[in-house]
XYZ file of C-alpha atoms in Angstrom:
302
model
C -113.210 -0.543 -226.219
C -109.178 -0.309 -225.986
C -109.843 -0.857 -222.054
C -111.754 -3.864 -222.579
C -109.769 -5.805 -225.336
C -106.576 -5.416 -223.667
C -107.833 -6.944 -220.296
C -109.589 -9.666 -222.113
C -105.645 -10.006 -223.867
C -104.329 -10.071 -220.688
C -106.602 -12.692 -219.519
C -105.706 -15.056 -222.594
C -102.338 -14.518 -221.627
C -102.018 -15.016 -218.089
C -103.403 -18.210 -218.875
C -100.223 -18.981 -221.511
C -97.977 -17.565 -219.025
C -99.197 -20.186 -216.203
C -99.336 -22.988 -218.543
C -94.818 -22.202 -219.839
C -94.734 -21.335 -215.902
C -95.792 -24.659 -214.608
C -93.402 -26.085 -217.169
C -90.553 -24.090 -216.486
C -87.608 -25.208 -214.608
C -85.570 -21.746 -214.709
C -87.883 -20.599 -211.383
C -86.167 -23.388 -209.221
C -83.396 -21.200 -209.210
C -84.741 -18.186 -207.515
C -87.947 -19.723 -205.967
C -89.257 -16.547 -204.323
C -88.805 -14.691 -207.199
C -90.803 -17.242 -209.009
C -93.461 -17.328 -206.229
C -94.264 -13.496 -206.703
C -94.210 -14.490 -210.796
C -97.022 -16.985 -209.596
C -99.276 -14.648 -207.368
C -98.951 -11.734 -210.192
C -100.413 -13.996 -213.198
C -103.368 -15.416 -210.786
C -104.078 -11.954 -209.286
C -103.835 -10.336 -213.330
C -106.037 -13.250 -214.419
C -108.520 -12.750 -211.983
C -108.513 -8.873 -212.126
C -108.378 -8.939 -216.373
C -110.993 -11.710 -216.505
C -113.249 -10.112 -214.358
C -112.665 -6.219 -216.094
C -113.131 -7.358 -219.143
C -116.514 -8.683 -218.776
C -116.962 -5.891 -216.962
C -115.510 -3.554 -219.546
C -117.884 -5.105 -222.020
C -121.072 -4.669 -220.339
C -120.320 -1.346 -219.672
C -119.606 0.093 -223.339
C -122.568 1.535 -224.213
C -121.620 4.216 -221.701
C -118.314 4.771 -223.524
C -116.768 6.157 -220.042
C -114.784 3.106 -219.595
C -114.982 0.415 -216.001
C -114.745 3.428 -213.364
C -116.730 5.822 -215.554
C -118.687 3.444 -216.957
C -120.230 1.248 -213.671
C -121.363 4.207 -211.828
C -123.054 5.817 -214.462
C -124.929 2.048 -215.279
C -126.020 2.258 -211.644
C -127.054 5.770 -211.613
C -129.876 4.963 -214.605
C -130.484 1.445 -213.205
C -128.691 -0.541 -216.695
C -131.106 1.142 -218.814
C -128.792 1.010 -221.867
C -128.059 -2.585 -221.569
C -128.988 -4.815 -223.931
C -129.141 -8.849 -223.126
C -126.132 -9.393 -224.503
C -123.988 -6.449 -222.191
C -126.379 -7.640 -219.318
C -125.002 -11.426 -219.689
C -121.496 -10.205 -219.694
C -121.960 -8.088 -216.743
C -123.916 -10.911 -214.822
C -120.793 -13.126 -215.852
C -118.378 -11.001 -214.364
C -119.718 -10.411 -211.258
C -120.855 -13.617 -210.901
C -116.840 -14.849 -211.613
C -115.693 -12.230 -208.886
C -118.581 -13.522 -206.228
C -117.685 -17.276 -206.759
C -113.644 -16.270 -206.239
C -114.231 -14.438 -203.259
C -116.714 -16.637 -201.633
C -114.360 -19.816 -202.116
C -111.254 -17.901 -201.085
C -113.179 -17.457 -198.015
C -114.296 -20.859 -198.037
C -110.666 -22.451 -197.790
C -109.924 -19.843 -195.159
C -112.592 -21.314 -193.132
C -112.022 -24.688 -193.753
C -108.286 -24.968 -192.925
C -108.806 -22.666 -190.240
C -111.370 -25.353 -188.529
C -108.876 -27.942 -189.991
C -106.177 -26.295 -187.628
C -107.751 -26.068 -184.811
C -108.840 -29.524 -184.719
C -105.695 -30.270 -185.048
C -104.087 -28.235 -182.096
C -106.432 -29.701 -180.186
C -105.742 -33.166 -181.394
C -101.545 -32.150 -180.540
C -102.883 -31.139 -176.930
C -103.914 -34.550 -176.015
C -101.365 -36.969 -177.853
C -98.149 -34.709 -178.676
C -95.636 -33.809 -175.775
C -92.831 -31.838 -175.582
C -89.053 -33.344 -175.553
C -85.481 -31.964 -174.538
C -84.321 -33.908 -177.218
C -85.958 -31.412 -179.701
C -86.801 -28.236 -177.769
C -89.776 -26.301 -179.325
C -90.922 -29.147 -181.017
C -94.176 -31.371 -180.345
C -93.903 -35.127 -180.757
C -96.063 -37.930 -181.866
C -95.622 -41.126 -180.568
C -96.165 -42.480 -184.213
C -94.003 -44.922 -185.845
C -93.859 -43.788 -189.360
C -91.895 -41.110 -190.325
C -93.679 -37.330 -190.326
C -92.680 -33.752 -190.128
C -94.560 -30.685 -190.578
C -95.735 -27.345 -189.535
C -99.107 -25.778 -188.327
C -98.923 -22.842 -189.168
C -100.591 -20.148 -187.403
C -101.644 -16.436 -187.126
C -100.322 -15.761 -183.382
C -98.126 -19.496 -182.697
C -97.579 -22.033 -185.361
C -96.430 -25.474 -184.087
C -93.769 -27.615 -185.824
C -94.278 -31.230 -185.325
C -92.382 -34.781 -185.774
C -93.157 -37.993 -185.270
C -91.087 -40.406 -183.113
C -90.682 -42.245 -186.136
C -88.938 -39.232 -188.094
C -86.288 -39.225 -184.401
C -85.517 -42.618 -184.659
C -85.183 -42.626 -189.078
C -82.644 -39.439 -188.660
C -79.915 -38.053 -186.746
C -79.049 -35.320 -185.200
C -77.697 -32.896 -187.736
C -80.434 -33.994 -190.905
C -82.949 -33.579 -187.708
C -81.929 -29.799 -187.434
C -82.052 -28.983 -190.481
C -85.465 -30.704 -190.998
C -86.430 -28.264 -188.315
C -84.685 -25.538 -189.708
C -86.939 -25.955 -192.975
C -90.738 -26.797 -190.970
C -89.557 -23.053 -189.043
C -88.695 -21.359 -192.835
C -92.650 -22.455 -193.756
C -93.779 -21.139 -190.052
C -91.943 -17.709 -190.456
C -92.745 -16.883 -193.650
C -96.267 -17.891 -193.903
C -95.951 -20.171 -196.528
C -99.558 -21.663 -196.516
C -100.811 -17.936 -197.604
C -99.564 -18.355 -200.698
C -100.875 -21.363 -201.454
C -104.365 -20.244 -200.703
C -105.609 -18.387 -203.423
C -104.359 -21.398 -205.911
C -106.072 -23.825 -203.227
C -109.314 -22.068 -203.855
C -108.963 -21.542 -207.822
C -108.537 -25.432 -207.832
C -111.733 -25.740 -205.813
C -113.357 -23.675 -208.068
C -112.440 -25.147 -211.373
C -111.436 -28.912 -210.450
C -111.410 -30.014 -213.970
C -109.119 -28.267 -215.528
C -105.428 -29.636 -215.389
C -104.017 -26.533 -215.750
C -105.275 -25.134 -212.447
C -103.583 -28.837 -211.180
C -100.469 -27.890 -212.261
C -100.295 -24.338 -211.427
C -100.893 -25.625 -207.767
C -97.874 -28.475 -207.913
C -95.522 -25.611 -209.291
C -95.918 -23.470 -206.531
C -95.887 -26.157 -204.153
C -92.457 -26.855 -205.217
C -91.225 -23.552 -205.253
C -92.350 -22.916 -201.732
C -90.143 -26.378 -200.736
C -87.406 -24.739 -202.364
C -88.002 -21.551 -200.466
C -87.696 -23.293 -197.389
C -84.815 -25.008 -198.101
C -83.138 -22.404 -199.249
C -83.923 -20.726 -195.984
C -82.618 -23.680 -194.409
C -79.286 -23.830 -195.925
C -78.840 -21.067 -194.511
C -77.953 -22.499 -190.543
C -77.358 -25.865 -191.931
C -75.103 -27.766 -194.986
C -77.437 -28.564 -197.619
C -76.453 -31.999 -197.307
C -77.387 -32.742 -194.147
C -81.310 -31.784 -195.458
C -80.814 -33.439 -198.858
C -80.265 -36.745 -197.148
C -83.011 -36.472 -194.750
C -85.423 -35.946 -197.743
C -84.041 -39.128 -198.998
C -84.570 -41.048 -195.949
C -88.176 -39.614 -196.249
C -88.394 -40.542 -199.040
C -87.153 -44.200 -198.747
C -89.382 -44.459 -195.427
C -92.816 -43.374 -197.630
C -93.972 -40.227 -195.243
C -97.662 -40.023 -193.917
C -99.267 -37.609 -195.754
C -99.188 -34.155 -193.503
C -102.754 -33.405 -191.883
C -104.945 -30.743 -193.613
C -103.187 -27.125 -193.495
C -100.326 -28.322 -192.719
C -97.088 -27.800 -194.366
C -94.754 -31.086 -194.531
C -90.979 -31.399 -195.603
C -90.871 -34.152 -197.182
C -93.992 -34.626 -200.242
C -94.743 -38.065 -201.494
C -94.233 -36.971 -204.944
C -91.328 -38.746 -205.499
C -90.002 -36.438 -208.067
C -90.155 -33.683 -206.476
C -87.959 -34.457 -203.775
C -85.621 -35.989 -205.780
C -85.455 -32.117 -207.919
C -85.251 -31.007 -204.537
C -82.101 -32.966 -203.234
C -80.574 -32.472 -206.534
C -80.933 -28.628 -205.842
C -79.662 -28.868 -202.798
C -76.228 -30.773 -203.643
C -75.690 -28.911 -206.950
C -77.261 -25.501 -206.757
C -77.605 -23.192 -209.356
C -78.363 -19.975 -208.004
C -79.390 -16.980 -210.290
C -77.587 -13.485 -210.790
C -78.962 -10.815 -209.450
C -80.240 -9.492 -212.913
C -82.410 -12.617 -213.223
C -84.077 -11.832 -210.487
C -84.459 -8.011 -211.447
C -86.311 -9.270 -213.705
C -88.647 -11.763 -212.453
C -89.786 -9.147 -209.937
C -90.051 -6.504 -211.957
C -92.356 -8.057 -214.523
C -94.296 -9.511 -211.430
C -94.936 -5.885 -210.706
C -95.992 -5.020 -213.949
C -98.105 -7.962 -214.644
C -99.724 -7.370 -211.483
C -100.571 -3.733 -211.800
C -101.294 -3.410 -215.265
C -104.968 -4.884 -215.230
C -105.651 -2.167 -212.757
C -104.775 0.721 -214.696
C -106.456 -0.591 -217.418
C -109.655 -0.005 -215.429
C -108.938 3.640 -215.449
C -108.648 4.103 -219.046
C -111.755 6.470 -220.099
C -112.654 3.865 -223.209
């Protein structure tokens, strides 16, 4: 029973820790750090939810989840009353419907992607102006990134050349190739498909929007580092002044059209606050142990 009640703890808490998460403002100032905060409380939600039902259904064995599971399927559930079997059903049924619409949004921005590389192929060309770059003969202003398992394409629009010059232009680029390189659009899936599979509930909203943000911060962080930050906090304003087109589906843009967001971001960018290197001790090392935790749980023998 000790197995069981502390996953089903953990699973309460996650869900505290995501809602003073999505509040927080203290991640902006180590947003990787706060990324890998992120993916530990959805992965210990999911793992804790999931073993304690589990857990539960599995008691009358009294060999805990490992012990427990194969010795229900060796006598077929025989011990099971209706109440253990609904709990059991519940769980499995939970880890089914995560895995099946994590799969899902693979799928669908996958075919999403394509679509649009082929859509580039026809109406996108290639300038010396901005080498390794494909541009839209669009007059609104747009920048973003495909990304991509063996090329990802950066794109802008001919509306973003003419709205900036040439130094808020490189570092625009500089931020599209931070998403590209470091595969930014993997982290957002698993939040992507928790918001598909619970679209009602705010919380799963905001989770989303938080590490959105963080992952804008990541790449402008990584962009500051060939460029001034200035030279990227003013392009976000002209982005924002020009009202963006929204970036196609599984893409990753620079500029959002949440207002407020952008403007965090610029202010980030001309007054950074940067955390010590304890801080982000810290936020990594209770990553680790909020990610790992739920799984040795599963090994305790009650």
């Amino acid at each position: 029973m000790t197995s069981t009640a502390l996953l089903a703890l953990i699973a309460v808490g996650t869900v505290g820790g995501a809602h003073l998460l999505s509040k927080a403002r203290w991640p902006w100032r180590m947003p990787r750090a706060g990324i890998a905060l992120w993916q530990a409380l959805g992965l210990a939600w999911g793992v804790a939810t999931i073993g304690a039902l589990v857990g539960y259904a599995v008691l009358p064995y009294g060999e805990g989840i490992t012990g427990g599971v194969p010795a229900m399927l060796a006598d077929g559930a025989s011990r099971l009353d209706a109440t253990h079997l609904a709990a059991l059903l519940t769980g499995v049924g939970l880890a089914v419907v995560l895995l099946a619409m994590l799969a899902h949004a693979i799928v669908r921005i996958d075919r999403a992607r394509r679509r649009h590389r082929a859509l580039l192929a026809l109406v996108a060309s290639r300038s010396a102006e901005v080498p390794g770059t494909l541009v839209l003969d669009h007059p609104a202003a747009a920048a973003y990134c495909v990304p991509g398992v063996r090329s990802s394409k950066v794109v802008v629009s001919a509306g973003t050349l003419a709205l900036l010059d040439d130094a808020e232009l490189a570092a625009v680029l500089a931020h599209e190739r931070a998403h590209a390189r470091e595969r930014h659009d993997l982290v957002l899936l698993p939040f992507a498909s928790l918001r598909q599979v619970f679209p009602q509930i705010g919380l799963v909203g905001r989770c989303l929007d938080a590490v959105e943000l963080l992952i804008e911060m990541a790449a402008d962080d990584r962009a500051r580092r060939h460029r001034p930050p200035r030279e990227l906090a003013t392009a976000l304003l002209r982005f924002a002044a020009a009202r963006p087109v929204a970036a196609p589906s599984g893409a990753l843009a620079a500029a959002s059209l949440d207002q407020p967001a952008v403007l965090a971001r610029v202010r980030r960018l001309l007054e950074p606050e940067p955390a010590g290197p304890a801080a982000r001790v810290a936020a990594l090392t209770s990553a680790a142990v909020i990610a790992v935790t739920p799984f040795l749980l599963y090994h305790l023998p009650v």
